[in-house]
Structures are given as C-alpha cells and as structure tokens.
Amino acid sequence: MTFKDQSIKQNDITPEGLFNDRRKFLKLGAAAVVANSAIVDLLAEDKYPTSNLMYKKDSNPLDLDLNTFEQITSYNNFYEFSTSKDIKKLVHTLKPNPWSITIDGLVDKPFQVDVRDLIKKFDLEERIYRFRCVEGWSMVVPWVGFELAKLIQMAKPMSSAKYVRFETLYDEKQFPDQSRGVFGAIDYPYVEGLRMDEAMNPLTLMSVGLYGKTLENQNGAPIRLVIPWKYGFKSIKSISKITFVDEEPLNTWQRANKREYGFYANVNPEVDHPRWSQAKERVLGKFFKQKTKLFNGYEKEVGHLYKNLDLKKFI
Ligand SMILES: Nc1nc2c(c(=O)[nH]1)N[C@H]1C(S)=C(S)[C@@H](COP(=O)(O)O)O[C@H]1N2
Ligand SMILES: [Mo]
C-alpha cells in the first residue's frame, strides 16, 4: 500500500491522533515521508498536527505573510450553522466522511464519486492565497487542493456548457440552520456559480485541506471552492454537486439581495458594497487596515477575463 492510500484510509483518525502516535506515522514509510518536504517540515518544527495529505509545497513567491491555523479555523462564515463567526463549536454535526459528490448537467461523462476517491485522481498542491471577505476582513491561507480545471477536463463538458453551478449538501441533520426554512438567513442549499473561463482559470482551486491537513469542518470539509480574486462568499463550502449549465446560475447571495450582491463578486476597491466600503481591509490579527487591490492582487492572472465587462455594473 502506498503512503497516499494509507493516509486516506486513516482519515477517521484525527490529525491530532496521528501526531500523538508519531512513531506509527513514521513507520508508514520513511521513503515516502522523506520525499515530501512539507511533511518533514511539519514534523521537524512540531508546529501543527501532523498532515494526512501529501502535496507539493507552494514556494510562496509573493512572500505572503500567512495567517495562523488558529486564526483561519476560528473566525468563519458558514450560515448553515450560524450567522456568528464562532462556527468551530457548532460543527460537530457535520460528517465529511464518507461524502459523495455528483458531477452532472451538460457533460459527456457525468459521474458520482466519494471525495476520498476523487482526491486520489489528482496530485495535490499547496496554494498560498489572499482571501478577502466582502465584510472587509481578509487573511492569507495555505490551501491544499487541485485545480478545478482538472476535474472539468475529466467530466468532458459539451460545447453548450457555459457556466458551472455548485451546490452545498442539503441535510438538515448535518446543517442545523437549513431546517429554519423561510425564517433562516438565506435559502438552502447554498449555491454558487462561475463562468466557464473563470472555472478553467489555473488559480481556481478545489480545496480539500489547509496547513497540510484535511479541511476542518468550519472551513467547508471535505471539499470547497477557493477563488482568490473574488469575495469570499463565492468560495462555496462542503460541495455535494457540480452541474454544467448554459445559463448564469442564480447564486445564493444575489438571490437574497440583488442590490447588494451580484454574480461576479470580483474584489474591487472602487466599487463599494452598500454597507461596507471596499477600499481597505483588515487582515485578521493585524491592527492597521491595508489597501484592497483590484482582483485582490491577481489582476495579472485574471484581468483579461473581464476586458469587456463594466466592473461597476456587473458586481
Ligand atoms: N455553504 C457555504 N459556503 C460559504 C459560506 C456559507 O455560509 N455557506 N460563507 C462564505 C463566505 S461569506 C466566506 S467569507 C467564506 C469563509 O470561508 P472560511 O470560513 O473558510 O474563511 O466561505 C464562503 N462559503
Ligand atoms: Mo464573506
């Protein structure tokens, strides 16, 4: 059994459990461990609970200052549990393993797969990205995942597929706020969407982990989207369905309040939200605000996608 298979089989064991049983972990295969510098770093520094993901490390060329694991996992938006930021204490009802995900719609190869099997099909990589919420806070996160483009290639979309629509699992037992129905904050299941070229952009990530280990429930376990140049609400959590469609999907926040939210949600310091200026942001853990950048600093990579779009109109 390869190290990768073994680590996936051991998903039921918490990373903390593995960490406490370090000798057992090391016995999984010295060669495999040595081959993975990220894991070696973690073991050497004793900094984080041991990873159960194997991935290629990001060299952090922009020299971004990472937020801590504690910060990233303790200040969250996840309305299926609560409108508060203290989601961590509520997420024990979410059971991310096993977890089935369906790929359907305008594709030649629709399929249904367990997330653990899906992960095995791709080489995972770390992506250190800025992450900016429309509420005016931001952070830098070392995500682990694979490019959405790779999954799209696997599904073989038809030429009529112009958009990709994502849905969070609907299960009132796992997500307590879903049962509040019309009295809840938003309609469920949570829905998001991307234009096909946005979905195919190499920055667009399907994330299955952060800081080297599988996602915490509060961050959208077991699989979530990460689109670093768009406001955080586009990065839909705990995905159970991905559908290829020919029309622009009506995403949850646009549906809730069309005046405040649109489909694109590109980070733009010059277009204010009715309740929040977008000119500046507070990085979690920092006292002074910093200037927000167009496309969250990823203009070089994604600016071309919006050459013919009025960014003031298409919010
Ligand atoms: N299903 C679902 N996905 C979601 C949300 C949510 O409430 N439900 N909140 C969004 C918002 S507003 C933000 S800012 C990010 C927060 O991600 P994080 O908690 O991992 O930082 O998740 C996004 N994805
Ligand atoms: Mo957000």
Coordinates of C-alpha atoms and ligand atoms in Angstrom, one line a residue:
M1 CA 0.0 0.0 0.0
T2 CA 1.4 3.4 -0.9
F3 CA 1.7 6.1 1.7
K4 CA -1.1 8.1 -0.1
D5 CA -3.6 5.2 0.1
Q6 CA -2.7 4.6 3.7
S7 CA -3.3 8.2 4.6
I8 CA -6.7 8.2 3.0
K9 CA -7.7 5.0 4.7
Q10 CA -6.7 6.6 8.0
N11 CA -9.0 9.6 7.5
D12 CA -11.1 8.5 10.5
I13 CA -8.1 9.1 12.8
T14 CA -7.9 12.8 13.7
P15 CA -4.6 14.5 12.7
E16 CA -4.1 15.1 16.4
G17 CA -4.3 11.3 17.0
L18 CA -1.7 10.7 14.3
F19 CA 0.5 13.3 15.8
N20 CA 0.4 11.8 19.2
D21 CA 1.4 8.5 17.6
R22 CA 4.3 9.8 15.8
R23 CA 6.3 6.6 15.6
K24 CA 3.4 4.8 14.0
F25 CA 3.2 7.6 11.5
L26 CA 6.8 7.5 10.6
K27 CA 6.6 3.7 10.1
L28 CA 4.2 4.4 7.2
G29 CA 7.3 4.5 5.1
A30 CA 10.4 6.6 5.6
A31 CA 11.0 7.0 1.8
A32 CA 7.5 8.4 1.2
V33 CA 7.9 10.8 4.1
V34 CA 11.3 11.9 3.2
A35 CA 10.1 12.6 -0.4
N36 CA 7.6 15.0 1.0
S37 CA 9.4 18.1 2.3
A38 CA 6.3 19.7 3.6
I39 CA 5.6 16.8 5.9
V40 CA 9.2 16.7 7.0
D41 CA 9.0 20.4 7.8
L42 CA 5.9 19.9 9.9
L43 CA 7.4 17.0 11.8
A44 CA 10.7 18.9 12.4
E45 CA 9.0 22.0 13.7
D46 CA 6.3 20.3 15.7
K47 CA 4.2 23.3 14.7
Y48 CA 0.9 21.7 13.6
P49 CA -0.8 18.5 14.0
T50 CA 0.7 16.0 11.5
S51 CA -0.6 16.2 8.0
N52 CA -2.6 13.4 6.5
L53 CA -2.3 14.9 3.0
M54 CA 0.5 14.5 0.5
Y55 CA 1.1 17.6 -1.6
K56 CA 3.6 19.7 -3.4
K57 CA 4.5 22.7 -1.4
D58 CA 4.0 26.3 -2.6
S59 CA 7.3 28.2 -2.7
N60 CA 5.3 31.4 -1.7
P61 CA 6.9 33.6 -4.4
L62 CA 4.9 36.7 -3.3
D63 CA 6.3 36.2 0.2
L64 CA 2.8 36.5 1.7
D65 CA 2.6 36.6 5.5
L66 CA 0.5 33.6 6.4
N67 CA -2.3 33.7 9.0
T68 CA -2.1 31.1 11.7
F69 CA -4.0 27.8 11.7
E70 CA -5.8 29.1 14.8
Q71 CA -7.0 32.3 13.1
I72 CA -8.1 30.6 9.9
T73 CA -10.1 28.0 11.8
S74 CA -11.6 30.2 14.5
Y75 CA -13.2 33.1 12.6
N76 CA -15.5 31.7 9.9
N77 CA -18.6 32.4 7.8
F78 CA -20.8 29.3 7.5
Y79 CA -24.5 30.2 7.6
E80 CA -25.7 26.6 7.6
F81 CA -24.6 26.6 11.3
S82 CA -25.0 30.2 12.4
T83 CA -24.5 33.8 11.3
S84 CA -21.9 34.2 14.0
K85 CA -18.1 33.8 13.4
D86 CA -17.7 31.3 16.2
I87 CA -18.6 28.3 14.0
K88 CA -16.0 26.0 15.4
K89 CA -18.0 25.0 18.4
L90 CA -21.1 24.1 16.3
V91 CA -19.7 21.9 13.5
H92 CA -19.7 18.5 15.2
T93 CA -22.9 17.6 13.4
L94 CA -21.1 17.7 10.0
K95 CA -19.9 14.3 8.9
P96 CA -17.5 14.8 6.0
N97 CA -16.5 11.1 5.6
P98 CA -17.9 9.4 3.5
W99 CA -19.0 12.1 1.2
S100 CA -20.4 11.7 -2.2
I101 CA -20.1 14.4 -4.9
T102 CA -22.1 14.4 -8.2
I103 CA -20.9 15.9 -11.5
D104 CA -23.7 16.3 -13.9
G105 CA -25.5 18.5 -16.4
L106 CA -24.1 19.3 -19.9
V107 CA -21.2 16.8 -19.8
D108 CA -20.3 13.7 -21.8
K109 CA -19.1 11.9 -18.7
P110 CA -21.4 12.5 -15.7
F111 CA -20.3 10.7 -12.6
Q112 CA -20.7 10.3 -8.8
V113 CA -17.7 9.7 -6.6
D114 CA -16.6 9.7 -3.0
V115 CA -14.4 12.6 -2.2
R116 CA -11.6 10.4 -0.9
D117 CA -11.6 8.5 -4.3
L118 CA -11.7 11.8 -6.2
I119 CA -8.7 13.1 -4.3
K120 CA -6.6 10.1 -5.4
K121 CA -7.0 11.0 -9.0
F122 CA -5.1 14.3 -8.7
D123 CA -1.7 15.4 -7.4
L124 CA -2.5 17.7 -4.6
E125 CA -0.7 21.0 -4.3
E126 CA -0.5 23.8 -1.8
R127 CA -1.7 27.3 -2.9
I128 CA -0.9 30.2 -0.6
Y129 CA -3.7 32.7 -1.5
R130 CA -5.0 36.0 -0.2
F131 CA -8.7 35.6 0.8
R132 CA -10.9 38.7 1.1
C133 CA -14.4 38.7 2.6
V134 CA -16.9 41.3 1.4
E135 CA -17.3 42.3 5.1
G136 CA -13.9 44.0 5.0
W137 CA -11.6 41.4 6.6
S138 CA -9.0 39.2 4.9
M139 CA -6.4 36.6 5.6
V140 CA -3.7 34.6 3.8
V141 CA -4.3 30.8 3.7
P142 CA -2.1 27.9 2.7
W143 CA -4.8 25.8 1.0
V144 CA -4.2 22.3 -0.3
G145 CA -6.2 21.1 -3.3
F146 CA -6.2 20.7 -7.1
E147 CA -7.2 22.9 -10.0
L148 CA -10.9 22.8 -10.8
A149 CA -9.8 22.7 -14.5
K150 CA -8.6 19.2 -14.0
L151 CA -12.0 18.0 -12.7
I152 CA -13.7 19.8 -15.6
Q153 CA -11.4 18.0 -18.1
M154 CA -12.4 14.7 -16.5
A155 CA -16.1 15.5 -16.9
K156 CA -15.7 16.5 -20.6
P157 CA -18.3 19.3 -20.8
M158 CA -20.3 19.8 -24.0
S159 CA -19.8 23.0 -26.0
S160 CA -23.2 24.1 -24.8
A161 CA -21.9 24.3 -21.2
K162 CA -21.2 27.9 -20.5
Y163 CA -21.3 28.0 -16.6
V164 CA -20.6 25.8 -13.7
R165 CA -23.0 25.6 -10.8
F166 CA -22.0 24.4 -7.3
E167 CA -24.3 23.3 -4.5
T168 CA -23.6 22.7 -0.8
L169 CA -25.0 19.5 0.6
Y170 CA -28.6 19.8 1.8
D171 CA -29.0 17.8 5.0
E172 CA -30.9 19.3 8.0
K173 CA -29.3 16.9 10.4
Q174 CA -25.8 18.0 9.5
F175 CA -26.5 21.7 8.9
P176 CA -28.9 22.9 11.6
D177 CA -29.7 26.3 10.0
Q178 CA -31.1 24.6 6.9
S179 CA -34.2 23.5 8.8
R180 CA -35.1 27.1 9.6
G181 CA -36.5 27.4 6.1
V182 CA -38.1 30.8 5.3
F183 CA -37.1 32.1 8.7
G184 CA -33.4 31.3 8.1
A185 CA -30.9 33.9 6.9
I186 CA -30.7 32.6 3.4
D187 CA -32.2 29.9 1.1
Y188 CA -30.6 26.5 1.1
P189 CA -28.9 24.7 -0.4
Y190 CA -26.2 27.4 -0.8
V191 CA -25.5 27.8 -4.5
E192 CA -22.6 29.5 -6.4
G193 CA -21.5 29.7 -10.0
L194 CA -18.7 30.6 -12.3
R195 CA -18.4 31.4 -16.0
M196 CA -16.6 28.5 -17.7
D197 CA -13.4 30.6 -18.3
E198 CA -13.3 31.6 -14.7
A199 CA -13.7 28.0 -13.7
M200 CA -10.9 26.9 -16.0
N201 CA -8.5 29.6 -14.8
P202 CA -5.5 27.9 -13.1
L203 CA -6.0 30.0 -9.9
T204 CA -9.4 28.4 -9.3
L205 CA -8.9 25.7 -6.7
M206 CA -10.9 22.8 -5.3
S207 CA -9.6 22.8 -1.8
V208 CA -9.5 19.7 0.4
G209 CA -7.2 20.9 3.1
L210 CA -5.2 23.7 4.7
Y211 CA -1.9 23.8 6.5
G212 CA -1.2 20.3 5.2
K213 CA -4.2 18.5 6.7
T214 CA -7.7 17.8 5.6
L215 CA -10.2 20.7 6.0
E216 CA -11.7 21.4 9.4
N217 CA -15.5 21.3 9.3
Q218 CA -15.8 25.0 9.8
N219 CA -13.7 25.7 6.7
G220 CA -16.0 23.6 4.5
A221 CA -15.0 20.0 4.8
P222 CA -14.5 17.8 2.9
I223 CA -14.2 19.8 -0.3
R224 CA -14.8 23.5 -1.1
L225 CA -14.1 26.0 -3.8
V226 CA -11.4 28.8 -3.5
I227 CA -11.4 31.7 -6.0
P228 CA -8.8 34.1 -4.7
W229 CA -9.7 37.1 -6.8
K230 CA -13.4 37.1 -5.8
Y231 CA -15.1 37.9 -2.4
G232 CA -15.1 35.0 0.0
F233 CA -18.8 34.2 -0.5
K234 CA -18.1 32.8 -4.0
S235 CA -15.8 30.1 -2.3
I236 CA -18.7 27.7 -1.5
K237 CA -18.1 25.1 1.2
S238 CA -19.0 21.4 1.6
I239 CA -19.9 20.8 -2.0
S240 CA -22.1 17.9 -3.0
K241 CA -23.0 18.7 -6.6
I242 CA -21.3 20.4 -9.6
T243 CA -23.6 20.9 -12.6
F244 CA -22.6 22.2 -16.0
V245 CA -25.3 24.6 -17.4
D246 CA -25.9 27.0 -20.2
E247 CA -27.2 29.9 -18.2
E248 CA -25.7 32.1 -15.5
P249 CA -26.6 30.4 -12.1
L250 CA -28.5 32.5 -9.6
N251 CA -26.1 32.4 -6.6
T252 CA -27.4 32.4 -3.0
W253 CA -26.4 36.0 -2.1
Q254 CA -27.7 37.5 -5.3
R255 CA -30.9 35.7 -4.7
A256 CA -31.0 37.0 -1.1
N257 CA -30.3 40.6 -2.0
K258 CA -29.8 41.6 -5.7
R259 CA -29.0 45.2 -4.9
E260 CA -26.0 44.2 -2.6
Y261 CA -24.7 41.2 -4.4
G262 CA -24.1 40.1 -8.0
F263 CA -22.9 37.1 -9.9
Y264 CA -19.2 38.2 -10.4
A265 CA -18.2 39.5 -6.9
N266 CA -14.7 40.4 -8.1
V267 CA -12.7 42.1 -5.4
N268 CA -12.7 45.8 -6.4
P269 CA -11.7 48.7 -4.1
E270 CA -13.5 51.1 -6.3
V271 CA -16.9 49.6 -6.1
D272 CA -18.4 49.8 -2.6
H273 CA -20.9 47.4 -1.1
P274 CA -23.9 49.4 0.2
R275 CA -22.9 48.6 3.8
W276 CA -19.2 48.3 3.6
S277 CA -16.5 50.4 1.8
Q278 CA -14.3 48.1 -0.2
A279 CA -11.3 50.5 -0.3
K280 CA -9.5 48.9 2.6
E281 CA -9.4 45.6 4.6
R282 CA -8.3 44.4 7.9
V283 CA -6.1 41.4 7.8
L284 CA -7.1 39.0 10.7
G285 CA -4.6 39.6 13.5
K286 CA -3.4 43.0 12.3
F287 CA -4.3 46.3 13.8
F288 CA -3.9 48.7 10.8
K289 CA -6.0 48.3 7.7
Q290 CA -4.4 47.9 4.3
K291 CA -5.5 49.0 0.9
T292 CA -7.5 46.4 -1.0
K293 CA -6.2 45.6 -4.5
L294 CA -8.2 45.2 -7.7
F295 CA -8.9 41.4 -8.2
N296 CA -7.4 41.0 -4.7
G297 CA -3.9 41.4 -6.3
Y298 CA -4.4 38.8 -9.0
E299 CA -5.0 41.3 -11.9
K300 CA -2.1 39.9 -13.9
E301 CA -3.6 36.4 -13.8
V302 CA -7.3 37.2 -14.3
G303 CA -7.7 40.8 -15.6
H304 CA -8.0 39.5 -19.2
L305 CA -11.2 37.6 -18.3
Y306 CA -13.0 41.0 -17.7
K307 CA -11.7 43.2 -20.5
N308 CA -15.2 43.7 -22.0
L309 CA -17.1 43.9 -18.7
D310 CA -18.2 47.1 -16.9
L311 CA -17.0 46.3 -13.4
K312 CA -19.2 48.9 -11.9
K313 CA -22.3 47.4 -13.4
F314 CA -21.5 43.7 -13.2
I315 CA -20.9 43.5 -9.4
Ligands
LIG1 N1 -22.0 26.7 2.0 C1 -21.5 27.9 2.4 N2 -20.3 28.3 1.8 C2 -19.8 29.5 2.2 C3 -20.4 30.3 3.2 C4 -21.6 29.8 3.8 O1 -22.2 30.5 4.7 N3 -22.1 28.6 3.4 N4 -19.9 31.6 3.5 C5 -19.0 32.2 2.5 C6 -18.3 33.4 3.0 S1 -19.3 34.8 3.1 C7 -17.0 33.4 3.2 S2 -16.2 34.8 3.6 C8 -16.2 32.1 3.2 C9 -15.5 31.9 4.5 O2 -14.6 30.9 4.5 P1 -13.7 30.5 5.7 O3 -14.7 30.4 6.9 O4 -13.1 29.2 5.4 O5 -12.8 31.6 6.0 O6 -17.0 31.0 2.9 C10 -18.0 31.2 2.0 N5 -18.6 29.9 1.6
MO2 MO -17.8 36.6 3.3

